Amino acid sequence: MSTILQTTDSASQVYALEITCPLGLENVLEKELHAEGLTQTRLGEAQVKLTTDLEGMYKACLWSRVATRVMLPIANFKMESADDLYDGVKAIQWSDHMKVTNTMAIDCHGTNHHIRNTQFGAVRAKDAIADYFVALTGERPNVEKEQPEVRIALRIKRDVVTVSIDLSGESMHRRGYRQHGGMAPLKENLAAGLLLRAGWGTDCGLTQLIDPMCGSGTFLVEAAMMSLDIAPGLRRPYWGFKGWKQHDHRMWQQLMDFAKNRKKDPTTLGIRFQGTDREQKAIAAARENIKRAGLSGVIDVTMTSFQEHEFDITPEMPGLVITNPPYGERIGDEMALIALYRQLGEWVVNNVRGWQFMMLTSNDHLARQIPVRPEKSTRVINGGIECRAYRFPLLDGSIKEDVVAQAAMTPGAQMFANRLQKNAKKLKKWVEKNKIQCYRVYDADMPEYAVAIDIYQDWAHVQEYQAPKSVDPEKAKQRLFEVMSAIPTALNISESNVILKQRQRQTGKEQYEKFDQTKHEMIVEEYGCDFIVNLKDYLDTGLFLDHRPVRKLIQDKANGARFLNLFCYTATASVHAGQGGARSSLSVDMSNTYTEWARRNIELNEFSDLHHQVERADCIEWLKQSRDKFDLIFMDPPTFSNSKKMADVLDIQRDHGELVRLAMARLARGGELIFSNNYRRFVLDEALEQEYDVKNITRETLDPDFDRNDKIHQCYIIKNKSA
């Protein structure tokens, strides 16, 4: 039998509400409700239960900065079958809460043995409500999923069903000032809760707030709204109670008018709100959000790194630094971010002693890079990730002075940074003149720092070469840390845009195995060609940078040619051939991953798949069976492969003679084979030089970013001898 929890009638009606909030912020929510005079509360998990009147309900909706939803339970009942769900919902006096002409939506949360699917639960509840009104009026209400006049929530927990009116209508983190789109920033109510936990508030006595990695500005906007006493619900265009029958429009409007008049004058505030971020998109979003919140001129955000920015700080006045830095999804990301967290810790200690500092992160190891003993931490969930908000008092007794003294860049890191800057300066004119977006800036120039660093627009792709067993692992780790800490400063690249991988010899299917599942793709341009690159998911990125001049050579030779690309990888050479005017191209590789990638590259450049085809096949077997002729062939086989997809093991030094002869058999009269490989000790079979015209063009195919490493590849043009 259904238990009715709320009855109707007068304005003196008492309501038992369930106000949900982010996990870990229940005490903060309760405290802010008490500040509004709503004191009949009881704590639950991720919620506060509040007993209040209609005015108190409206105040909770209008003024709670931490709440996620305000729910009004109207009935609960036991359910032992799907029919019990239908009967229990139908037994509710729905005419007390809505009209048949109202639109409605039903959200179902939770399942059990009888309701195994939330959608099924929502449909059964909808049918029950519709049948209730058909029996009462002969009509049924309409469903509106987006912004219904009445939103109903069904919570199933084991064999108990709770039915509620969702008075908020949608999550209350949506204040109305933020454009919700491509970015995934901190939710407004979580940001507000952490600010309150850090001690910020309307009359907190703090006169300065800084977010050194402000992203889209959520901390700054929420803090300014608190200081100006702006009700968080004031700008919300939609509420779930607007169609509820017990809604008192006059009372709501009076409370709204009071909230508008309660707002403080920004010119008399005397509080500075400052934020920085290195990302242009983030600052653009922050400025738009600040404008939409009506806080232009109150909050100042700048596109720069906090390390370089000169904040307007009055040291003797109390303030708060609060930020949500990147967490790092993988080990390589974490290594890159250690330097960022150490720099952040050094910055707060040296610039804002005496202040409070709060930082949200999911990574405890990164949090320990802050040279301050945390006062306390709060466990919260941010975007589905379990995080902790650490509160650091920047006081003499809490600061680890010995750690601060060691926080500066080590001599090794400084030496490495100097080399990076020297290399970047040397390449700058060439990069700008040729509009090069992707290039190598360092390749184990100093043997003790055995990494390769490639630039992809505003990202750094770092590959650590596997250290010999004779090298002390701890020393290797320290040197890698010095590398990662030097890159952001030396190359002016955001720490979160530094990707680290360890490079080892790959065999068989390992060449194609994924490192990650991020689908971190971007589009880069090279001599009029566009390519999809992926910096995180595979060992290689989809673009071999050392072959840039070879691809340009193919583009220059391809006009009117039938082009064959063997071991095509992602078909970047085929795209260059198409850009150069090739009549047709055929790209062959045995990898499903790379042939699909190749098709996408060709499609991206708008070449017809009728004339520019991709085929998945073992190149050696394909050459043995093909009878087609081509004017230009490019062949860049791996050094070694024992893939199960191949008929035999490929060893380039042993097998290149057969490969070249098979390819030459496919050349049309006057055609050319461009043969390349990256085996550092490769020696061309002398017999090939007797059979064909062979020209070693290795030196001609090394751009300035690879000219210090003439073993990166070997490259030849091979033609049939003239009769």
XYZ file of C-alpha atoms in Angstrom:
723
model
C 0.000 0.000 0.000
C 1.205 3.483 -0.871
C 2.111 5.806 2.005
C 1.217 9.418 1.177
C 3.915 11.735 2.527
C 2.525 15.167 1.604
C -0.999 16.556 1.719
C -2.361 19.726 0.217
C -4.107 22.794 1.530
C -2.933 25.951 3.188
C 0.174 28.076 3.003
C 1.083 26.705 6.442
C 1.717 23.294 4.870
C 4.937 21.672 6.101
C 7.068 19.886 3.501
C 9.702 17.207 4.109
C 12.313 17.818 1.407
C 15.340 15.821 0.292
C 18.047 18.174 -0.992
C 20.836 16.357 -2.805
C 24.410 17.619 -3.159
C 27.887 16.447 -4.240
C 29.190 13.629 -2.049
C 31.376 14.992 0.748
C 29.659 18.377 0.952
C 26.662 17.444 3.109
C 27.902 19.499 6.073
C 28.521 22.499 3.846
C 24.997 22.291 2.447
C 23.495 22.019 5.912
C 25.484 25.039 7.101
C 24.309 27.241 4.223
C 20.693 26.173 4.778
C 21.031 27.166 8.440
C 22.410 30.558 7.332
C 19.102 31.130 5.488
C 17.099 30.240 8.619
C 16.301 26.698 7.450
C 17.362 24.847 10.583
C 15.184 21.708 10.723
C 17.717 19.508 8.947
C 19.064 15.975 9.096
C 22.179 14.755 7.281
C 22.148 11.838 4.844
C 24.569 10.503 2.255
C 24.957 13.127 -0.506
C 21.820 14.871 0.782
C 20.282 16.910 3.575
C 16.701 16.326 4.657
C 14.884 19.587 5.401
C 11.485 20.148 6.997
C 10.128 23.577 6.086
C 7.191 25.551 4.718
C 6.612 26.743 1.150
C 8.724 29.864 1.647
C 11.563 27.774 3.021
C 11.314 25.462 0.017
C 11.653 28.433 -2.332
C 14.606 29.786 -0.343
C 16.388 26.442 -0.637
C 15.898 26.538 -4.410
C 16.878 30.171 -4.800
C 19.799 30.444 -2.383
C 21.507 27.063 -2.116
C 24.848 27.170 -3.911
C 25.754 23.573 -3.071
C 22.483 21.721 -3.741
C 22.105 19.560 -6.838
C 18.338 19.051 -6.669
C 15.437 19.863 -4.318
C 13.122 16.862 -4.166
C 9.658 16.662 -2.597
C 8.821 13.011 -1.788
C 5.057 12.526 -2.094
C 4.749 8.774 -1.550
C 6.649 5.588 -0.927
C 5.599 1.962 -1.070
C 6.861 -1.586 -1.189
C 7.122 -3.272 -4.554
C 7.110 -7.030 -5.028
C 6.311 -7.006 -8.754
C 6.154 -4.644 -11.743
C 2.386 -4.443 -11.181
C 3.046 -3.133 -7.663
C 4.973 -0.248 -9.213
C 2.032 0.596 -11.467
C -0.524 0.271 -8.643
C 1.550 2.281 -6.163
C 2.045 5.191 -8.561
C -1.602 5.175 -9.659
C -2.762 5.307 -6.011
C -1.162 8.754 -5.524
C -3.568 11.703 -5.608
C -1.951 13.263 -8.680
C -4.660 15.916 -8.939
C -3.128 17.462 -5.784
C 0.118 18.079 -7.664
C -0.659 18.634 -11.361
C -3.359 19.226 -13.916
C -4.126 16.907 -16.784
C -3.107 19.747 -19.097
C 0.415 19.868 -17.614
C 3.311 18.350 -19.479
C 5.366 15.882 -17.462
C 8.576 13.847 -17.505
C 9.537 10.886 -15.346
C 13.106 10.043 -14.296
C 13.637 6.567 -12.880
C 16.710 5.814 -10.764
C 17.628 2.342 -9.551
C 16.533 -1.184 -10.436
C 15.709 -4.451 -8.705
C 14.646 -7.991 -9.618
C 11.282 -6.759 -10.913
C 12.352 -3.534 -12.642
C 15.591 -4.385 -14.428
C 15.591 -1.346 -16.703
C 15.084 2.288 -15.641
C 13.353 3.104 -18.919
C 10.825 0.332 -18.269
C 10.268 1.700 -14.748
C 9.652 5.200 -16.130
C 7.182 3.872 -18.735
C 5.205 1.900 -16.122
C 4.985 5.010 -13.909
C 3.941 7.153 -16.867
C 1.180 4.684 -17.758
C -0.056 4.718 -14.161
C -0.273 8.534 -14.053
C -1.946 8.657 -17.470
C -4.523 6.044 -16.431
C -5.177 7.949 -13.183
C -6.121 11.068 -15.151
C -8.096 9.121 -17.786
C -10.209 7.643 -15.004
C -10.623 11.102 -13.427
C -11.081 13.352 -16.486
C -11.126 11.161 -19.585
C -7.861 12.819 -20.743
C -4.167 12.064 -20.298
C -1.225 14.466 -19.765
C 1.467 14.824 -22.425
C 5.106 13.883 -21.964
C 7.788 16.573 -22.521
C 11.318 15.308 -21.878
C 13.281 18.571 -22.023
C 11.542 21.119 -19.781
C 8.249 19.659 -18.568
C 5.914 21.650 -16.364
C 6.101 18.890 -13.746
C 9.130 16.595 -13.386
C 8.606 13.404 -11.404
C 11.403 11.283 -9.954
C 11.129 7.583 -9.164
C 13.773 6.071 -6.842
C 13.889 2.276 -6.546
C 16.021 0.908 -3.706
C 15.662 -2.828 -3.178
C 11.889 -3.355 -2.700
C 10.993 0.252 -1.783
C 9.889 2.897 -4.271
C 9.953 6.620 -3.461
C 8.045 8.983 -5.734
C 9.035 12.672 -5.652
C 8.309 15.939 -7.381
C 11.616 17.317 -8.666
C 11.127 20.961 -7.670
C 14.438 22.062 -9.202
C 13.499 20.541 -12.569
C 17.116 20.097 -13.620
C 20.445 20.055 -11.818
C 20.910 23.234 -9.808
C 24.557 23.518 -10.827
C 23.149 25.116 -13.986
C 23.063 28.742 -12.884
C 22.314 30.135 -16.330
C 25.615 31.972 -16.855
C 27.667 29.214 -18.427
C 27.469 27.962 -21.982
C 27.529 24.172 -21.624
C 29.356 22.799 -24.643
C 32.644 21.189 -25.600
C 34.544 21.799 -22.355
C 34.072 19.666 -19.247
C 34.687 22.164 -16.431
C 34.096 21.910 -12.701
C 30.383 21.979 -11.873
C 29.241 25.219 -10.294
C 27.768 23.683 -7.120
C 30.918 21.630 -6.489
C 33.047 24.752 -6.966
C 30.800 26.701 -4.580
C 30.940 23.938 -1.983
C 34.731 23.845 -2.071
C 34.899 27.630 -1.758
C 32.675 27.465 1.321
C 34.786 24.611 2.695
C 37.878 26.790 2.173
C 36.316 29.580 4.224
C 35.068 31.891 1.460
C 31.671 33.515 1.975
C 29.665 36.706 1.994
C 31.403 38.228 5.016
C 34.456 36.002 5.376
C 36.970 38.818 5.804
C 39.069 37.646 2.817
C 39.832 40.398 0.305
C 41.689 38.554 -2.475
C 41.013 35.403 -4.474
C 43.334 33.917 -7.088
C 42.861 30.889 -9.344
C 46.221 30.317 -11.087
C 44.789 27.683 -13.475
C 41.284 29.070 -13.804
C 39.992 27.149 -16.830
C 36.530 28.478 -17.662
C 36.511 30.579 -14.471
C 34.023 28.632 -12.330
C 35.770 29.221 -8.981
C 36.117 32.933 -9.744
C 32.499 33.443 -10.807
C 31.094 31.477 -7.868
C 33.308 33.343 -5.390
C 32.285 36.726 -6.808
C 28.604 35.752 -6.659
C 29.033 34.855 -2.984
C 30.802 38.100 -2.153
C 28.176 40.149 -3.979
C 25.384 38.109 -2.327
C 23.922 37.158 -5.718
C 21.410 34.327 -5.374
C 22.624 31.368 -7.485
C 19.078 30.650 -8.663
C 18.375 34.201 -9.782
C 19.309 33.663 -13.450
C 17.871 30.175 -13.874
C 15.170 30.279 -16.566
C 13.539 26.965 -15.634
C 12.245 25.419 -12.410
C 10.382 22.174 -11.896
C 7.845 23.733 -9.537
C 6.438 26.231 -12.060
C 3.702 23.764 -13.120
C 3.204 22.206 -9.673
C -0.347 22.927 -8.416
C 0.829 24.117 -5.000
C 3.209 26.666 -6.492
C 2.575 30.191 -5.172
C 3.688 32.505 -7.964
C 3.261 35.679 -5.879
C 5.416 34.372 -3.019
C 8.114 33.226 -5.463
C 8.162 36.602 -7.205
C 8.455 38.428 -3.880
C 11.459 36.281 -2.931
C 13.002 36.913 -6.353
C 12.536 40.675 -5.939
C 14.080 40.539 -2.480
C 17.076 38.597 -3.866
C 17.593 41.213 -6.591
C 17.617 43.995 -3.997
C 19.963 42.046 -1.709
C 22.787 42.147 -4.264
C 25.731 44.314 -3.213
C 27.286 47.130 -5.237
C 30.482 45.802 -6.920
C 32.189 49.212 -6.688
C 32.085 49.081 -2.890
C 33.174 45.460 -2.580
C 36.943 45.945 -2.158
C 37.786 42.365 -3.201
C 40.104 41.388 -6.059
C 39.325 38.293 -8.167
C 42.186 37.231 -10.444
C 42.722 34.214 -12.682
C 45.260 32.978 -15.221
C 45.384 30.105 -17.671
C 47.724 29.201 -20.525
C 44.920 27.911 -22.782
C 43.304 30.405 -25.130
C 40.024 28.438 -25.283
C 39.800 28.361 -21.505
C 40.304 32.115 -21.132
C 37.800 32.808 -23.928
C 35.242 30.629 -22.110
C 36.037 32.292 -18.776
C 35.524 35.779 -20.213
C 32.213 34.744 -21.784
C 31.001 33.207 -18.502
C 32.052 36.316 -16.542
C 30.148 38.496 -19.005
C 27.018 36.326 -18.881
C 27.115 36.353 -15.075
C 27.140 40.185 -15.128
C 30.585 40.301 -13.506
C 32.616 42.122 -16.153
C 34.965 44.506 -14.379
C 34.749 42.476 -11.157
C 36.904 39.502 -12.239
C 40.183 39.810 -14.130
C 41.462 36.828 -16.158
C 44.637 36.729 -18.236
C 45.985 34.244 -20.781
C 49.394 33.504 -19.281
C 51.045 31.029 -16.950
C 50.833 31.757 -13.231
C 54.623 31.408 -13.033
C 55.068 34.422 -15.336
C 52.069 36.566 -14.370
C 52.420 39.544 -12.041
C 49.360 39.287 -9.821
C 48.092 42.359 -8.010
C 48.678 41.109 -4.467
C 48.614 42.899 -1.134
C 50.575 40.436 1.043
C 49.374 41.774 4.379
C 45.681 41.384 3.407
C 44.128 37.890 3.813
C 43.277 35.914 0.694
C 42.591 32.518 -0.834
C 44.241 30.643 -3.690
C 41.985 27.891 -5.030
C 42.494 25.837 -8.173
C 41.675 22.636 -10.024
C 44.889 21.704 -11.898
C 45.138 18.826 -14.411
C 45.352 15.419 -12.720
C 47.196 13.246 -15.272
C 45.485 10.216 -16.805
C 48.581 8.062 -17.345
C 52.046 7.563 -15.842
C 53.607 9.759 -18.533
C 51.102 12.513 -17.861
C 51.864 12.332 -14.145
C 55.604 12.693 -14.792
C 54.925 15.842 -16.813
C 52.670 17.252 -14.091
C 55.055 16.712 -11.170
C 56.957 19.808 -12.256
C 53.722 21.810 -12.533
C 52.607 20.890 -9.012
C 56.055 21.649 -7.590
C 56.033 25.033 -9.309
C 52.525 25.707 -7.976
C 53.646 24.834 -4.448
C 56.749 26.996 -4.757
C 54.663 29.885 -6.109
C 52.098 29.924 -3.278
C 54.793 29.626 -0.606
C 56.879 32.453 -2.071
C 54.034 34.815 -3.000
C 51.065 34.421 -0.655
C 52.308 33.311 2.767
C 49.647 33.750 5.414
C 46.834 32.972 2.960
C 44.757 29.827 2.588
C 45.343 27.492 -0.363
C 42.902 24.832 -1.591
C 43.614 22.425 -4.449
C 41.416 19.750 -6.009
C 43.149 16.700 -7.492
C 42.592 12.972 -7.981
C 46.290 12.192 -7.662
C 47.687 11.887 -4.145
C 51.275 11.638 -5.435
C 50.894 14.975 -7.221
C 49.311 16.534 -4.119
C 52.417 15.584 -2.150
C 54.502 17.823 -4.406
C 53.023 20.840 -2.584
C 55.605 21.662 0.141
C 52.938 22.364 2.762
C 51.302 20.032 5.289
C 47.581 19.906 4.482
C 45.200 20.894 7.254
C 42.465 18.579 6.019
C 41.095 17.052 2.842
C 37.579 16.420 1.548
C 36.697 13.449 -0.646
C 34.499 14.484 -3.581
C 33.556 13.172 -7.024
C 34.428 15.435 -9.959
C 33.245 14.339 -13.398
C 33.048 10.723 -12.246
C 36.615 10.813 -10.860
C 37.223 10.364 -7.141
C 39.191 13.404 -5.968
C 40.300 15.109 -2.792
C 40.184 18.818 -2.045
C 43.285 19.592 0.041
C 43.358 22.662 2.270
C 46.843 24.026 2.934
C 47.398 26.785 5.513
C 50.342 28.820 4.198
C 51.750 29.391 7.659
C 55.304 29.002 8.903
C 54.552 25.897 10.947
C 52.956 24.101 7.992
C 55.472 24.937 5.249
C 58.226 22.377 4.604
C 61.074 24.860 4.273
C 63.669 22.219 3.318
C 61.483 21.067 0.411
C 60.941 24.662 -0.765
C 64.685 25.196 -0.881
C 65.038 22.222 -3.237
C 62.079 23.127 -5.439
C 63.963 25.218 -7.968
C 64.982 23.646 -11.273
C 67.957 21.323 -10.766
C 71.255 22.076 -12.548
C 70.576 19.111 -14.838
C 67.100 20.365 -15.711
C 68.459 23.863 -16.340
C 71.187 22.460 -18.589
C 68.599 20.468 -20.532
C 66.306 23.513 -20.804
C 69.215 25.533 -22.220
C 69.798 22.873 -24.896
C 66.112 22.800 -25.811
C 65.975 26.576 -26.151
C 69.126 26.551 -28.268
C 67.666 23.906 -30.606
C 64.312 25.694 -30.842
C 66.000 28.985 -31.661
C 68.088 27.317 -34.382
C 64.967 25.841 -36.020
C 62.701 28.871 -35.609
C 63.316 30.596 -38.961
C 63.056 27.338 -40.925
C 59.833 26.387 -39.102
C 58.216 29.764 -39.736
C 59.345 30.033 -43.364
C 58.042 26.570 -44.312
C 54.985 26.709 -42.030
C 56.095 23.511 -40.301
C 53.624 22.459 -37.576
C 55.305 19.193 -36.539
C 59.042 18.777 -36.078
C 61.719 17.248 -33.870
C 63.385 19.642 -31.476
C 65.630 17.191 -29.610
C 66.903 13.652 -30.262
C 69.245 12.365 -27.541
C 71.668 15.224 -28.301
C 73.137 14.630 -24.852
C 73.537 10.851 -24.290
C 72.551 11.024 -20.625
C 69.164 12.519 -21.636
C 68.053 9.761 -24.012
C 64.745 11.084 -25.287
C 63.291 12.341 -28.542
C 61.033 15.397 -28.351
C 58.672 16.224 -31.192
C 56.472 19.308 -31.425
C 52.924 18.930 -32.739
C 51.515 22.472 -32.835
C 51.264 23.358 -29.114
C 51.932 19.817 -27.852
C 55.210 18.077 -27.008
C 55.473 14.331 -27.740
C 58.301 12.824 -25.686
C 59.711 9.352 -26.356
C 62.097 7.945 -23.787
C 64.580 5.489 -25.288
C 64.942 2.342 -23.228
C 68.000 2.713 -21.013
C 70.703 -0.011 -21.051
C 70.706 -2.351 -18.054
C 74.000 -0.785 -16.965
C 72.224 2.508 -16.188
C 70.991 2.940 -12.609
C 67.134 3.031 -12.829
C 66.961 5.777 -10.190
C 69.377 7.981 -12.163
C 67.386 7.352 -15.341
C 64.180 8.318 -13.526
C 65.769 11.508 -12.156
C 66.998 12.509 -15.617
C 63.579 11.879 -17.084
C 62.060 14.095 -14.407
C 64.573 16.814 -15.308
C 63.528 16.483 -18.948
C 59.830 16.746 -18.136
C 60.309 19.675 -15.767
C 62.385 21.592 -18.334
C 60.085 21.223 -21.363
C 57.172 23.528 -20.354
C 59.463 26.437 -19.466
C 61.972 25.968 -22.293
C 59.372 25.493 -25.054
C 56.505 27.544 -23.566
C 54.161 24.552 -23.658
C 51.505 23.781 -21.045
C 52.503 20.965 -18.678
C 49.269 19.134 -19.515
C 50.264 19.225 -23.210
C 53.377 17.108 -22.672
C 52.928 13.421 -23.596
C 55.509 10.837 -22.497
C 56.066 7.343 -23.943
C 58.834 4.789 -23.581
C 60.224 3.583 -26.893
C 61.307 -0.064 -27.176
C 61.803 -2.413 -30.081
C 58.357 -3.468 -31.293
C 57.664 -6.780 -32.979
C 54.642 -8.350 -34.609
C 51.304 -7.119 -33.411
C 52.962 -4.971 -30.691
C 53.520 -2.377 -33.411
C 49.775 -1.839 -33.598
C 48.741 -2.284 -29.965
C 47.106 0.635 -28.208
C 48.796 2.462 -25.343
C 45.562 4.150 -24.321
C 41.909 4.624 -25.289
C 41.718 8.424 -25.270
C 41.191 8.933 -29.031
C 43.361 11.997 -28.632
C 43.251 13.095 -32.271
C 44.194 16.382 -33.848
C 44.627 17.584 -37.432
C 47.968 18.949 -38.601
C 49.017 20.409 -41.942
C 52.100 19.720 -44.057
C 52.707 21.292 -47.485
C 48.990 21.681 -48.176
C 48.051 18.227 -46.849
C 45.989 17.569 -43.720
C 46.700 14.572 -41.484
C 45.036 13.029 -38.446
C 47.565 12.415 -35.678
C 47.031 10.726 -32.334
C 49.576 11.598 -29.662
C 48.453 9.254 -26.889
C 46.918 6.011 -28.059
C 49.768 4.369 -30.004
C 53.553 4.241 -29.856
C 53.725 6.252 -33.096
C 51.502 9.213 -33.839
C 50.425 8.482 -37.427
C 53.062 10.759 -38.994
C 56.758 9.889 -39.393
C 58.382 13.314 -39.113
C 61.740 12.263 -40.591
C 60.011 11.400 -43.895
C 58.722 14.929 -44.407
C 61.221 15.647 -47.268
C 60.466 12.232 -48.829
C 56.752 13.040 -48.859
C 57.505 16.425 -50.435
C 59.630 14.667 -53.078
C 56.719 12.329 -53.839
C 54.377 15.324 -54.112
C 56.770 16.969 -56.603
C 57.089 13.797 -58.736
C 53.465 12.622 -58.658
C 51.773 14.782 -61.312
C 49.845 12.458 -63.650
C 51.411 9.343 -62.100
C 49.922 6.044 -60.993
C 51.250 5.852 -57.428
C 51.767 2.753 -55.275
C 52.396 3.095 -51.514
C 53.645 -0.153 -49.939
C 53.677 -0.607 -46.150
C 51.604 2.569 -46.338
C 51.049 3.088 -42.565
C 48.485 5.956 -42.477
C 48.912 6.783 -46.202
C 50.434 10.213 -45.646
C 52.643 9.688 -48.745
C 49.511 8.869 -50.772
C 47.903 12.118 -49.666
C 51.013 14.002 -50.826
C 50.853 12.164 -54.151
C 47.217 13.180 -54.536
C 48.081 16.772 -53.646
C 50.795 16.635 -56.312
C 48.307 15.619 -58.982
C 48.637 11.820 -59.070
C 46.225 10.198 -61.512
C 45.580 7.433 -58.977
C 47.035 5.901 -55.832
C 46.914 2.518 -54.158
C 47.967 2.197 -50.496
C 48.700 -1.281 -49.119
C 49.239 -2.323 -45.488
C 48.347 -5.421 -43.466
C 47.103 -3.539 -40.379
C 43.373 -2.981 -39.932
C 44.153 -0.027 -37.676
C 46.351 1.754 -40.190
C 44.344 0.995 -43.335
C 41.288 2.510 -41.646
C 43.405 5.495 -40.568
C 44.690 5.752 -44.167
C 41.142 5.908 -45.537
C 40.291 8.675 -43.093
C 43.357 10.701 -44.137
C 42.416 10.351 -47.816
C 38.808 11.301 -47.070
C 39.961 14.268 -44.963
C 41.779 15.661 -48.010
C 38.701 15.112 -50.190
C 40.299 12.676 -52.639
C 37.984 10.225 -54.378
C 38.136 6.690 -52.990
C 37.511 5.520 -56.554
C 40.917 6.794 -57.699
C 42.736 6.719 -54.355
C 42.229 3.255 -52.885
C 43.419 1.506 -49.731
C 43.875 -2.260 -49.530
C 44.655 -4.427 -46.523
C 47.147 -7.104 -47.515
C 50.580 -8.581 -46.829
C 52.702 -6.397 -49.139
C 55.069 -9.224 -50.104
C 52.241 -11.563 -51.058
C 50.430 -8.732 -52.823
C 53.535 -7.957 -54.918
C 53.898 -11.601 -55.873
C 50.324 -11.749 -57.141
C 49.854 -8.299 -58.689
C 50.246 -7.622 -62.395
C 49.438 -3.888 -62.262
C 51.954 -1.244 -63.336
C 52.782 2.022 -61.562
C 54.797 5.105 -62.503
C 55.933 5.910 -58.952
C 56.292 3.512 -56.014
C 57.152 4.306 -52.424
C 58.214 1.461 -50.156
C 59.089 2.004 -46.485
C 59.021 -1.439 -44.806
C 59.598 -2.051 -41.094
C 63.015 -3.174 -39.922
C 61.603 -6.402 -38.567
C 58.143 -7.972 -38.415
C 56.863 -11.380 -37.349
C 53.164 -10.559 -37.489
C 50.835 -13.545 -37.760
C 49.198 -11.752 -40.681
C 52.392 -12.185 -42.714
C 53.277 -15.426 -44.505
C 56.851 -15.215 -43.205
C 59.102 -13.199 -40.899
C 60.417 -9.969 -42.424
C 64.019 -8.950 -41.766
C 64.812 -5.864 -43.848
C 68.560 -6.423 -44.106
C 68.074 -10.019 -45.206
C 64.953 -9.585 -47.340
C 65.279 -6.159 -48.963
C 66.734 -7.569 -52.193
C 63.644 -9.677 -52.853
C 61.358 -6.790 -51.852
C 63.061 -4.336 -54.211
C 62.980 -6.800 -57.127
C 59.271 -7.509 -56.587
C 58.531 -3.782 -56.505
C 60.666 -3.069 -59.587
C 58.602 -5.643 -61.485
C 55.590 -3.428 -60.931
C 57.252 -0.294 -62.359
C 56.105 1.048 -65.690
C 58.692 2.112 -68.260
C 60.533 5.170 -66.980
C 59.103 4.720 -63.482
C 60.858 5.224 -60.140
C 60.941 3.354 -56.849
C 61.639 5.372 -53.705
C 62.903 2.822 -51.186
C 63.442 3.739 -47.549
C 63.942 2.023 -44.212
C 65.035 3.018 -40.709
C 67.492 0.207 -39.884
C 70.507 2.119 -38.597
C 73.091 -0.445 -39.747
C 71.466 -1.033 -43.122
C 73.735 -1.869 -46.078
C 72.262 -2.037 -49.582
C 72.815 -5.297 -51.434
C 75.579 -4.657 -53.997
C 73.765 -6.872 -56.506
C 70.930 -4.342 -56.652
C 73.381 -1.652 -57.737
C 74.485 -3.936 -60.559
C 70.901 -4.645 -61.697
C 69.402 -1.143 -61.420
C 70.274 2.531 -61.438
C 70.487 3.311 -57.711
C 70.932 6.732 -56.169
C 71.381 7.198 -52.411
C 69.391 10.332 -51.509
C 69.559 9.950 -47.717
C 71.309 13.279 -47.084
C 68.835 15.080 -49.380
C 65.900 13.712 -47.354
C 66.986 15.062 -43.980
C 65.415 18.355 -42.951
C 67.159 20.638 -40.413
C 65.370 18.954 -37.484
C 66.988 15.599 -38.363
C 70.318 16.623 -39.907
C 72.198 15.787 -36.696
C 71.053 12.162 -36.992
C 71.903 10.809 -40.457
C 70.989 7.249 -39.344
C 67.302 8.033 -38.805
C 66.567 6.429 -42.189
C 68.216 5.311 -45.427
C 66.589 6.384 -48.683
C 67.223 5.513 -52.354
C 65.742 6.231 -55.781
C 65.886 3.076 -57.905
C 65.177 2.924 -61.638
C 65.416 0.237 -64.275
C 68.617 0.599 -66.320
C 68.201 2.169 -69.732
C 68.329 -0.318 -72.628
